[in-house]
Amino acid sequence: MQGTIRVSGAKNAALPAMAACLLSAEPVTLENVPDVRDLQTTRKLLESMGVEADCGSGRMRHRVTLKAGQIQHSEAPYELVKTMRASTLVLGPLLARTGFARVSLPGGCAIGARPIDLHLKGLEKLGASITQEHGYVIARAERLRGARYVFDRITVTGTEDVLMAATLAEGETILENCAREPEVVDLADLLTRMGARIEGAGTPTIRVEGVSSLHGAQHKIIPDRIEAGTFILAGLITGGELEVAHCHPPHLQALLDRLQESGATLEVKADAVRVKPGPPLVSVDATTEEHPGFATDLQAQYMALMTQAQGAAVITETIFENRFMHAQELNRMGANVKIEGNRAIVRGPAPLMGAAVQASDLRASASLVIAALAAEGETIIDRIYHLDRGYERLEEKLKSVGGAVRRLGQLIRS
Ligand code: EPU
């Protein structure tokens, strides 16, 4: 592939940012919002609560203004939560703003159990009374009160949910063992623009001084580090010279470190990474960790690249229990991946051949697309609705830099 590919705004930063609009009666305008399915689902969810959503079109399609003047239904129904777990991000803001929230429990997920117990414990610590009825969480509080809460385990949306609630609590909240992901920092930036008083976002300890109300604001969502990483990996697997533009390379440090160790020729600029042709790559191990460690959301795509590197790479998944479903599909294309518990041993280079494969989740789909770009012959990827949840027009972007990709309804042919 050859040319410049532009990174969209971060889905996982835009999701909590949209939920944060519930904290204020005034309009919140978000820019650089990616045009992906999960954010359309979030808009529907917010509209069902009475939020007015004004979405741009054409060149302005990445801008959305949300006004939660009055919240008519403090509820996230099962029909929406079952399609998108991140819907549970409305729990904290709804409770803080209206004193009541009824949110469906998310249920199982393809990549792991993913409970929300730590969100609930945190909200209870802030004074909420929480019950569960008929598959729903019901949370009530007159006014939340600041408290000290230590997350038993690091959780990204858990940190975001409790942080949003704490902005309107009475007094000081200290959250410990918080997620340090750039998306948490981006949310704290938005909340600060809305009048919240927050210190320490991006570190394990976040301190919040509650305020009685928040006001409207305008905020630009950070670039999607996972989409950027996906393009870098796609560029490396296909050779050629590819500029991955409009990204923030420091957010990708753990990936860039592994790639440099494997011999990849990369030019890291202030807001872009240029992938250049070079000698064959050598295999490098990776273990997923919370940020700033190696992102679990890049594990599947990295595995696709390692199928083409010289030697054996051990990829260890520590965040989710069941996030190797792409491995069997990669093997059907000729890869040599062996799974042992939470470790995958990837031996390469293995010649990849096109095949009919099935996507199981968002990042697994991206991994199959990367492998398909390097495979000889045609690959047909089924169930690409997973891809549309988090990648904006992926096939068009890849096509624009020479990727031989075509969308066939619910299939991608590469
Ligand atoms: N966990 C609990 N209890 C909780 C919350 C989490 O046990 O109350 C466990 C989870 O089961 C998991 C671990 O803690 O084993 C970490 O999960 P976390 O809560 O951090 O994940 P998340 O917030 O549900 C976000 C991203 C995911 C990403 C993970 C890890 C959003 C909307 N989603 O999920 O993104 O994989 O953090 O970085 O921000 C994706 O975009 O494809 C995606 C899955």
CSV table of C-alpha atoms and ligand atoms in Angstrom, one decimal:
chain,number,residue,atom,x,y,z
A,1,MET,CA,0.0,0.0,0.0
A,2,GLN,CA,1.2,3.5,-0.7
A,3,GLY,CA,0.1,7.0,0.2
A,4,THR,CA,-1.5,8.7,3.2
A,5,ILE,CA,-4.3,7.3,5.3
A,6,ARG,CA,-6.1,9.5,7.8
A,7,VAL,CA,-7.0,8.4,11.3
A,8,SER,CA,-10.5,9.3,12.6
A,9,GLY,CA,-11.4,10.4,16.1
A,10,ALA,CA,-11.3,7.7,18.9
A,11,LYS,CA,-14.5,5.7,19.3
A,12,ASN,CA,-13.6,4.8,22.9
A,13,ALA,CA,-13.1,8.5,23.7
A,14,ALA,CA,-16.3,9.6,21.9
A,15,LEU,CA,-18.5,7.1,23.8
A,16,PRO,CA,-17.9,8.5,27.3
A,17,ALA,CA,-17.8,12.1,25.9
A,18,MET,CA,-21.4,11.6,24.5
A,19,ALA,CA,-22.5,10.1,27.8
A,20,ALA,CA,-21.0,13.1,29.6
A,21,CYS,CA,-23.6,15.4,27.9
A,22,LEU,CA,-26.1,14.0,30.4
A,23,LEU,CA,-24.3,15.8,33.2
A,24,SER,CA,-25.4,19.3,31.9
A,25,ALA,CA,-28.6,21.0,30.8
A,26,GLU,CA,-26.6,23.0,28.3
A,27,PRO,CA,-25.4,21.9,24.9
A,28,VAL,CA,-22.1,20.0,24.5
A,29,THR,CA,-20.5,20.1,21.1
A,30,LEU,CA,-18.1,17.3,20.2
A,31,GLU,CA,-15.8,17.5,17.1
A,32,ASN,CA,-13.8,14.7,15.4
A,33,VAL,CA,-16.4,12.2,16.4
A,34,PRO,CA,-16.0,9.1,14.1
A,35,ASP,CA,-18.9,8.0,12.0
A,36,VAL,CA,-19.2,4.5,13.4
A,37,ARG,CA,-22.1,2.3,14.4
A,38,ASP,CA,-21.4,2.4,18.2
A,39,LEU,CA,-21.8,6.1,18.2
A,40,GLN,CA,-25.0,6.0,16.2
A,41,THR,CA,-26.3,3.5,18.9
A,42,THR,CA,-25.2,5.9,21.6
A,43,ARG,CA,-27.0,8.8,19.9
A,44,LYS,CA,-30.2,6.6,19.8
A,45,LEU,CA,-29.8,5.8,23.4
A,46,LEU,CA,-29.4,9.4,24.4
A,47,GLU,CA,-32.4,10.5,22.2
A,48,SER,CA,-34.5,7.8,23.9
A,49,MET,CA,-33.8,9.7,27.2
A,50,GLY,CA,-34.9,13.0,25.7
A,51,VAL,CA,-31.5,14.4,24.6
A,52,GLU,CA,-31.6,16.6,21.5
A,53,ALA,CA,-28.9,15.5,19.1
A,54,ASP,CA,-27.8,17.7,16.3
A,55,CYS,CA,-25.5,15.9,14.0
A,56,GLY,CA,-23.7,17.5,11.1
A,57,SER,CA,-23.7,16.1,7.6
A,58,GLY,CA,-21.3,16.0,4.7
A,59,ARG,CA,-18.0,17.6,5.7
A,60,MET,CA,-19.5,18.4,9.2
A,61,ARG,CA,-20.5,14.8,9.8
A,62,HIS,CA,-17.9,14.5,12.6
A,63,ARG,CA,-19.5,17.2,14.7
A,64,VAL,CA,-22.4,16.5,17.1
A,65,THR,CA,-24.1,18.8,19.5
A,66,LEU,CA,-26.0,17.1,22.4
A,67,LYS,CA,-28.4,19.0,24.6
A,68,ALA,CA,-29.8,17.2,27.7
A,69,GLY,CA,-32.1,20.0,28.7
A,70,GLN,CA,-34.5,17.7,30.5
A,71,ILE,CA,-33.9,14.0,31.0
A,72,GLN,CA,-37.3,12.3,30.4
A,73,HIS,CA,-36.3,8.6,30.9
A,74,SER,CA,-33.3,7.7,33.1
A,75,GLU,CA,-33.1,4.4,31.5
A,76,ALA,CA,-30.9,2.3,29.2
A,77,PRO,CA,-33.0,-0.6,27.8
A,78,TYR,CA,-31.7,-4.1,27.2
A,79,GLU,CA,-32.3,-3.8,23.4
A,80,LEU,CA,-29.5,-1.2,23.2
A,81,VAL,CA,-27.2,-2.4,26.0
A,82,LYS,CA,-27.1,-5.9,24.5
A,83,THR,CA,-25.7,-4.5,21.2
A,84,MET,CA,-23.2,-2.2,22.9
A,85,ARG,CA,-21.8,-2.8,26.4
A,86,ALA,CA,-20.5,0.8,26.6
A,87,SER,CA,-24.1,1.9,27.1
A,88,THR,CA,-23.5,1.3,30.8
A,89,LEU,CA,-21.5,4.6,30.7
A,90,VAL,CA,-24.8,6.4,31.1
A,91,LEU,CA,-25.2,5.0,34.6
A,92,GLY,CA,-22.9,7.4,36.5
A,93,PRO,CA,-24.0,10.6,34.7
A,94,LEU,CA,-27.8,9.7,34.9
A,95,LEU,CA,-27.5,9.0,38.6
A,96,ALA,CA,-25.5,12.1,39.3
A,97,ARG,CA,-27.8,14.4,37.3
A,98,THR,CA,-31.3,12.9,38.1
A,99,GLY,CA,-30.8,10.8,41.3
A,100,PHE,CA,-32.0,7.7,39.5
A,101,ALA,CA,-30.9,5.4,36.8
A,102,ARG,CA,-32.3,2.1,35.4
A,103,VAL,CA,-29.7,0.4,33.2
A,104,SER,CA,-29.8,-3.1,31.7
A,105,LEU,CA,-27.0,-5.4,32.8
A,106,PRO,CA,-24.8,-6.1,29.8
A,107,GLY,CA,-24.7,-9.9,29.9
A,108,GLY,CA,-22.0,-12.1,28.2
A,109,CYS,CA,-19.5,-10.9,25.6
A,110,ALA,CA,-17.5,-12.7,22.9
A,111,ILE,CA,-14.1,-11.7,24.4
A,112,GLY,CA,-14.7,-12.3,28.1
A,113,ALA,CA,-17.2,-12.1,31.0
A,114,ARG,CA,-16.8,-8.3,31.4
A,115,PRO,CA,-18.9,-7.7,34.5
A,116,ILE,CA,-19.6,-4.1,35.7
A,117,ASP,CA,-19.3,-4.9,39.5
A,118,LEU,CA,-16.6,-2.3,39.9
A,119,HIS,CA,-18.7,0.5,38.4
A,120,LEU,CA,-21.4,-0.4,40.9
A,121,LYS,CA,-19.2,-0.6,43.9
A,122,GLY,CA,-17.7,2.8,43.1
A,123,LEU,CA,-21.2,4.4,42.8
A,124,GLU,CA,-22.2,2.8,46.1
A,125,LYS,CA,-19.2,4.3,47.7
A,126,LEU,CA,-20.5,7.7,46.5
A,127,GLY,CA,-23.7,7.0,48.4
A,128,ALA,CA,-25.9,5.3,45.7
A,129,SER,CA,-28.3,2.5,46.7
A,130,ILE,CA,-28.2,-0.1,44.1
A,131,THR,CA,-30.5,-3.1,43.5
A,132,GLN,CA,-30.8,-5.5,40.6
A,133,GLU,CA,-34.2,-6.5,39.2
A,134,HIS,CA,-35.2,-8.4,36.1
A,135,GLY,CA,-31.8,-8.0,34.5
A,136,TYR,CA,-31.6,-4.3,35.3
A,137,VAL,CA,-29.4,-2.3,37.7
A,138,ILE,CA,-31.5,0.3,39.6
A,139,ALA,CA,-29.5,3.1,41.2
A,140,ARG,CA,-30.8,5.8,43.5
A,141,ALA,CA,-29.3,8.7,45.4
A,142,GLU,CA,-30.6,12.0,46.7
A,143,ARG,CA,-27.2,13.6,46.0
A,144,LEU,CA,-24.0,11.7,45.6
A,145,ARG,CA,-21.3,12.3,48.3
A,146,GLY,CA,-17.6,12.5,47.6
A,147,ALA,CA,-15.6,9.5,49.0
A,148,ARG,CA,-12.4,7.5,48.6
A,149,TYR,CA,-12.7,4.5,46.3
A,150,VAL,CA,-10.0,2.0,45.3
A,151,PHE,CA,-10.8,0.0,42.1
A,152,ASP,CA,-10.0,-3.7,42.9
A,153,ARG,CA,-8.8,-4.0,39.3
A,154,ILE,CA,-8.1,-1.4,36.6
A,155,THR,CA,-11.1,-0.7,34.5
A,156,VAL,CA,-11.4,1.8,31.7
A,157,THR,CA,-15.1,2.4,31.5
A,158,GLY,CA,-15.4,1.8,35.2
A,159,THR,CA,-13.0,4.7,35.9
A,160,GLU,CA,-15.0,6.9,33.4
A,161,ASP,CA,-18.4,6.0,34.9
A,162,VAL,CA,-17.4,6.8,38.5
A,163,LEU,CA,-15.4,9.8,37.5
A,164,MET,CA,-18.5,11.3,35.7
A,165,ALA,CA,-20.6,10.7,38.7
A,166,ALA,CA,-18.1,12.2,41.1
A,167,THR,CA,-18.1,15.6,39.2
A,168,LEU,CA,-21.6,16.4,40.6
A,169,ALA,CA,-21.1,14.7,44.0
A,170,GLU,CA,-21.0,16.8,47.1
A,171,GLY,CA,-17.4,17.3,48.3
A,172,GLU,CA,-14.1,15.5,47.4
A,173,THR,CA,-13.8,12.2,45.7
A,174,ILE,CA,-10.4,10.3,45.5
A,175,LEU,CA,-10.3,7.4,43.0
A,176,GLU,CA,-7.4,5.1,43.2
A,177,ASN,CA,-6.0,2.4,40.9
A,178,CYS,CA,-7.6,4.3,38.0
A,179,ALA,CA,-7.2,3.4,34.3
A,180,ARG,CA,-4.6,5.7,32.7
A,181,GLU,CA,-5.8,5.3,29.1
A,182,PRO,CA,-5.7,8.4,26.9
A,183,GLU,CA,-9.5,8.1,26.6
A,184,VAL,CA,-9.8,8.7,30.4
A,185,VAL,CA,-7.7,11.8,30.1
A,186,ASP,CA,-9.7,13.0,27.1
A,187,LEU,CA,-12.9,12.6,29.1
A,188,ALA,CA,-11.4,14.5,32.1
A,189,ASP,CA,-10.5,17.3,29.6
A,190,LEU,CA,-14.1,17.6,28.4
A,191,LEU,CA,-15.5,17.5,31.9
A,192,THR,CA,-13.0,20.2,33.0
A,193,ARG,CA,-14.2,22.3,30.1
A,194,MET,CA,-17.8,21.8,31.4
A,195,GLY,CA,-16.7,23.2,34.8
A,196,ALA,CA,-15.7,20.0,36.7
A,197,ARG,CA,-12.7,20.2,39.0
A,198,ILE,CA,-10.5,17.2,38.3
A,199,GLU,CA,-6.8,16.5,39.1
A,200,GLY,CA,-4.6,13.5,38.2
A,201,ALA,CA,-6.4,12.1,35.1
A,202,GLY,CA,-3.8,9.9,33.4
A,203,THR,CA,-2.3,8.8,36.7
A,204,PRO,CA,-3.5,6.0,39.1
A,205,THR,CA,-5.1,8.6,41.4
A,206,ILE,CA,-7.8,11.0,40.3
A,207,ARG,CA,-9.1,13.7,42.7
A,208,VAL,CA,-12.4,15.4,42.0
A,209,GLU,CA,-13.9,18.3,43.8
A,210,GLY,CA,-17.7,18.0,43.2
A,211,VAL,CA,-19.6,21.0,41.8
A,212,SER,CA,-23.4,21.6,41.9
A,213,SER,CA,-23.8,21.9,38.1
A,214,LEU,CA,-21.9,21.7,34.9
A,215,HIS,CA,-22.2,23.9,31.9
A,216,GLY,CA,-22.0,23.4,28.1
A,217,ALA,CA,-18.7,23.1,26.3
A,218,GLN,CA,-17.0,22.4,23.0
A,219,HIS,CA,-14.4,19.6,22.7
A,220,LYS,CA,-12.3,17.9,20.0
A,221,ILE,CA,-12.0,14.1,20.5
A,222,ILE,CA,-8.5,12.7,20.4
A,223,PRO,CA,-7.3,10.5,17.4
A,224,ASP,CA,-8.1,6.8,17.5
A,225,ARG,CA,-4.9,5.1,18.6
A,226,ILE,CA,-6.2,1.7,17.9
A,227,GLU,CA,-7.2,2.6,14.3
A,228,ALA,CA,-3.8,4.2,13.9
A,229,GLY,CA,-2.1,1.1,15.1
A,230,THR,CA,-4.3,-1.1,12.8
A,231,PHE,CA,-3.1,1.0,9.8
A,232,ILE,CA,0.6,0.9,10.8
A,233,LEU,CA,0.3,-2.9,11.1
A,234,ALA,CA,-1.5,-3.1,7.7
A,235,GLY,CA,1.2,-0.9,6.2
A,236,LEU,CA,4.0,-3.2,7.5
A,237,ILE,CA,2.3,-6.4,6.3
A,238,THR,CA,1.9,-5.2,2.8
A,239,GLY,CA,5.2,-3.4,2.3
A,240,GLY,CA,5.2,0.0,0.5
A,241,GLU,CA,5.3,3.4,2.1
A,242,LEU,CA,2.3,4.5,4.1
A,243,GLU,CA,1.8,7.6,6.1
A,244,VAL,CA,-0.6,7.1,9.0
A,245,ALA,CA,-1.7,10.7,9.4
A,246,HIS,CA,-3.6,12.7,12.2
A,247,CYS,CA,-2.6,10.3,15.0
A,248,HIS,CA,-0.8,10.9,18.3
A,249,PRO,CA,2.3,8.7,18.3
A,250,PRO,CA,3.0,8.9,22.1
A,251,HIS,CA,-0.4,7.0,22.6
A,252,LEU,CA,1.1,4.1,20.5
A,253,GLN,CA,4.5,3.9,22.3
A,254,ALA,CA,4.2,0.2,23.4
A,255,LEU,CA,3.3,-0.9,19.9
A,256,LEU,CA,6.0,1.3,18.3
A,257,ASP,CA,8.6,-0.2,20.7
A,258,ARG,CA,7.8,-3.8,19.7
A,259,LEU,CA,7.8,-2.9,16.0
A,260,GLN,CA,11.1,-1.1,16.2
A,261,GLU,CA,12.5,-4.2,18.0
A,262,SER,CA,11.2,-6.4,15.2
A,263,GLY,CA,13.2,-4.3,12.7
A,264,ALA,CA,10.4,-2.2,11.2
A,265,THR,CA,11.4,1.0,9.4
A,266,LEU,CA,9.2,3.7,10.9
A,267,GLU,CA,9.5,7.4,10.9
A,268,VAL,CA,7.7,8.9,13.9
A,269,LYS,CA,6.6,12.5,13.4
A,270,ALA,CA,4.6,14.8,15.7
A,271,ASP,CA,1.2,13.7,14.4
A,272,ALA,CA,1.9,10.9,12.0
A,273,VAL,CA,3.8,7.6,11.6
A,274,ARG,CA,5.4,6.8,8.3
A,275,VAL,CA,5.9,3.1,7.6
A,276,LYS,CA,8.7,2.4,5.1
A,277,PRO,CA,9.7,-0.8,3.2
A,278,GLY,CA,12.6,-2.6,4.9
A,279,PRO,CA,14.1,-6.0,5.6
A,280,PRO,CA,11.9,-8.9,6.8
A,281,LEU,CA,10.7,-8.5,10.4
A,282,VAL,CA,11.7,-10.7,13.2
A,283,SER,CA,9.2,-12.1,15.8
A,284,VAL,CA,8.9,-10.1,19.0
A,285,ASP,CA,6.8,-11.2,22.0
A,286,ALA,CA,4.0,-9.0,23.4
A,287,THR,CA,1.9,-9.1,26.6
A,288,THR,CA,-1.3,-7.1,26.8
A,289,GLU,CA,-1.5,-4.7,29.7
A,290,GLU,CA,-3.4,-1.6,30.8
A,291,HIS,CA,-2.1,1.6,29.3
A,292,PRO,CA,0.8,2.5,28.9
A,293,GLY,CA,1.3,-1.2,28.3
A,294,PHE,CA,0.5,-3.0,25.0
A,295,ALA,CA,-3.2,-2.5,24.2
A,296,THR,CA,-5.4,-5.6,24.2
A,297,ASP,CA,-7.3,-3.8,21.4
A,298,LEU,CA,-4.2,-4.2,19.1
A,299,GLN,CA,-3.4,-7.8,20.1
A,300,ALA,CA,-5.3,-9.4,17.2
A,301,GLN,CA,-3.9,-7.1,14.6
A,302,TYR,CA,-0.4,-7.6,15.9
A,303,MET,CA,-0.8,-11.3,15.7
A,304,ALA,CA,-1.7,-11.0,12.0
A,305,LEU,CA,1.6,-9.2,11.5
A,306,MET,CA,3.6,-11.7,13.5
A,307,THR,CA,2.4,-14.6,11.3
A,308,GLN,CA,4.7,-13.0,8.7
A,309,ALA,CA,7.8,-12.3,11.0
A,310,GLN,CA,10.8,-14.6,11.2
A,311,GLY,CA,10.8,-16.8,14.4
A,312,ALA,CA,8.3,-17.4,17.2
A,313,ALA,CA,6.4,-14.7,19.0
A,314,VAL,CA,4.6,-15.4,22.3
A,315,ILE,CA,1.6,-13.2,22.6
A,316,THR,CA,0.0,-13.2,26.1
A,317,GLU,CA,-3.5,-11.8,26.7
A,318,THR,CA,-3.9,-10.6,30.3
A,319,ILE,CA,-7.0,-8.4,30.1
A,320,PHE,CA,-9.7,-10.6,28.6
A,321,GLU,CA,-10.2,-14.4,29.0
A,322,ASN,CA,-11.3,-15.2,25.5
A,323,ARG,CA,-9.7,-12.9,23.1
A,324,PHE,CA,-7.9,-15.3,20.7
A,325,MET,CA,-10.8,-16.2,18.4
A,326,HIS,CA,-9.1,-14.7,15.4
A,327,ALA,CA,-6.2,-17.3,15.8
A,328,GLN,CA,-8.3,-20.2,14.4
A,329,GLU,CA,-9.4,-18.0,11.5
A,330,LEU,CA,-5.8,-17.0,10.8
A,331,ASN,CA,-4.8,-20.7,10.9
A,332,ARG,CA,-7.4,-21.4,8.2
A,333,MET,CA,-5.6,-18.9,6.1
A,334,GLY,CA,-2.3,-20.8,6.6
A,335,ALA,CA,-0.9,-19.2,9.8
A,336,ASN,CA,0.8,-21.2,12.4
A,337,VAL,CA,-0.7,-20.1,15.7
A,338,LYS,CA,-0.9,-22.4,18.8
A,339,ILE,CA,-3.0,-21.4,21.8
A,340,GLU,CA,-1.9,-22.5,25.3
A,341,GLY,CA,-4.2,-20.9,27.9
A,342,ASN,CA,-3.7,-17.2,27.7
A,343,ARG,CA,-0.7,-17.5,25.4
A,344,ALA,CA,-0.5,-17.7,21.6
A,345,ILE,CA,2.6,-18.9,20.0
A,346,VAL,CA,2.9,-17.5,16.5
A,347,ARG,CA,5.5,-19.1,14.2
A,348,GLY,CA,6.4,-17.4,11.0
A,349,PRO,CA,6.8,-16.6,8.3
A,350,ALA,CA,3.8,-18.7,7.2
A,351,PRO,CA,2.5,-18.1,3.7
A,352,LEU,CA,-1.1,-16.9,3.9
A,353,MET,CA,-3.7,-18.0,1.5
A,354,GLY,CA,-7.1,-16.4,0.9
A,355,ALA,CA,-10.0,-18.2,2.5
A,356,ALA,CA,-13.6,-17.7,3.7
A,357,VAL,CA,-13.3,-16.6,7.3
A,358,GLN,CA,-15.6,-15.2,10.0
A,359,ALA,CA,-15.2,-12.1,12.2
A,360,SER,CA,-16.0,-12.7,15.8
A,361,ASP,CA,-15.5,-9.2,17.3
A,362,LEU,CA,-14.3,-5.7,16.3
A,363,ARG,CA,-10.6,-6.2,16.6
A,364,ALA,CA,-10.6,-9.8,15.4
A,365,SER,CA,-12.2,-8.4,12.2
A,366,ALA,CA,-9.4,-5.9,11.7
A,367,SER,CA,-6.9,-8.7,12.2
A,368,LEU,CA,-8.5,-10.8,9.4
A,369,VAL,CA,-8.5,-7.8,7.1
A,370,ILE,CA,-4.7,-7.2,7.8
A,371,ALA,CA,-4.0,-10.9,7.1
A,372,ALA,CA,-6.2,-10.9,4.0
A,373,LEU,CA,-4.2,-7.9,2.6
A,374,ALA,CA,-1.0,-10.1,2.7
A,375,ALA,CA,-2.6,-13.4,1.6
A,376,GLU,CA,-2.3,-14.8,-1.8
A,377,GLY,CA,-5.7,-15.0,-3.6
A,378,GLU,CA,-9.0,-13.9,-2.4
A,379,THR,CA,-10.3,-13.7,1.2
A,380,ILE,CA,-14.0,-13.3,2.1
A,381,ILE,CA,-14.6,-12.0,5.6
A,382,ASP,CA,-18.1,-12.6,6.9
A,383,ARG,CA,-19.9,-10.7,9.7
A,384,ILE,CA,-18.2,-7.4,9.1
A,385,TYR,CA,-20.9,-5.6,11.1
A,386,HIS,CA,-18.4,-6.1,13.9
A,387,LEU,CA,-16.0,-3.9,11.9
A,388,ASP,CA,-18.5,-1.1,11.3
A,389,ARG,CA,-19.0,-0.7,15.1
A,390,GLY,CA,-15.6,0.9,15.4
A,391,TYR,CA,-13.8,1.5,12.1
A,392,GLU,CA,-15.0,4.4,9.9
A,393,ARG,CA,-15.3,3.3,6.2
A,394,LEU,CA,-12.3,1.0,6.6
A,395,GLU,CA,-12.6,-0.5,3.1
A,396,GLU,CA,-12.7,3.0,1.5
A,397,LYS,CA,-9.7,4.1,3.5
A,398,LEU,CA,-7.6,1.0,2.6
A,399,LYS,CA,-8.7,1.3,-1.1
A,400,SER,CA,-7.5,4.9,-1.2
A,401,VAL,CA,-3.9,3.7,-0.5
A,402,GLY,CA,-4.0,0.7,-2.8
A,403,GLY,CA,-5.6,-2.0,-0.7
A,404,ALA,CA,-7.6,-4.4,-2.8
A,405,VAL,CA,-10.7,-4.4,-0.6
A,406,ARG,CA,-14.3,-4.5,-1.6
A,407,ARG,CA,-17.5,-4.5,0.5
A,408,LEU,CA,-20.2,-7.0,-0.5
A,409,GLY,CA,-23.1,-6.3,1.9
A,410,GLN,CA,-22.1,-8.0,5.1
A,411,LEU,CA,-18.9,-9.3,3.6
A,412,ILE,CA,-15.5,-7.9,2.8
A,413,ARG,CA,-13.5,-9.3,-0.1
A,414,SER,CA,-9.8,-8.7,-0.2
B,1,EPU,N1,-13.7,-5.9,34.9
B,1,EPU,C1,-14.3,-6.4,36.0
B,1,EPU,N2,-15.3,-5.7,36.6
B,1,EPU,C2,-15.7,-4.5,36.2
B,1,EPU,C3,-15.1,-3.9,35.1
B,1,EPU,C4,-14.1,-4.6,34.4
B,1,EPU,O1,-14.0,-7.5,36.4
B,1,EPU,O2,-16.6,-3.9,36.8
B,1,EPU,C5,-12.7,-6.6,34.2
B,1,EPU,C6,-13.1,-7.0,32.8
B,1,EPU,O3,-13.8,-8.2,32.7
B,1,EPU,C7,-11.7,-7.1,32.1
B,1,EPU,C8,-10.9,-6.1,32.8
B,1,EPU,O4,-11.5,-5.8,34.0
B,1,EPU,O5,-11.2,-8.4,32.3
B,1,EPU,C9,-10.7,-4.8,32.1
B,1,EPU,O6,-11.9,-4.4,31.5
B,1,EPU,P1,-12.3,-2.8,31.3
B,1,EPU,O7,-13.4,-2.5,32.2
B,1,EPU,O8,-11.0,-2.0,31.4
B,1,EPU,O9,-12.8,-2.8,29.8
B,1,EPU,P2,-14.0,-1.9,29.3
B,1,EPU,O10,-13.9,-0.6,30.0
B,1,EPU,O11,-15.3,-2.7,29.3
B,1,EPU,C10,-12.6,-0.7,27.4
B,1,EPU,C11,-12.7,-0.6,26.0
B,1,EPU,C12,-12.4,-1.9,25.3
B,1,EPU,C13,-11.0,-2.3,25.7
B,1,EPU,C14,-10.9,-2.3,27.2
B,1,EPU,C15,-9.5,-2.6,27.7
B,1,EPU,C16,-14.4,1.1,25.7
B,1,EPU,C17,-15.8,1.5,25.3
B,1,EPU,N3,-14.1,-0.1,25.6
B,1,EPU,O12,-13.6,-1.7,27.8
B,1,EPU,O13,-12.5,-1.7,23.9
B,1,EPU,O14,-10.7,-3.5,25.2
B,1,EPU,O15,-11.3,-1.1,27.8
B,1,EPU,O16,-8.6,-1.7,27.2
B,1,EPU,O17,-13.6,2.0,26.1
B,1,EPU,C18,-12.8,-2.3,21.6
B,1,EPU,O18,-12.8,-1.1,21.3
B,1,EPU,O19,-12.7,-3.2,20.8
B,1,EPU,C19,-12.9,-2.7,23.0
B,1,EPU,C20,-13.3,-3.9,23.4
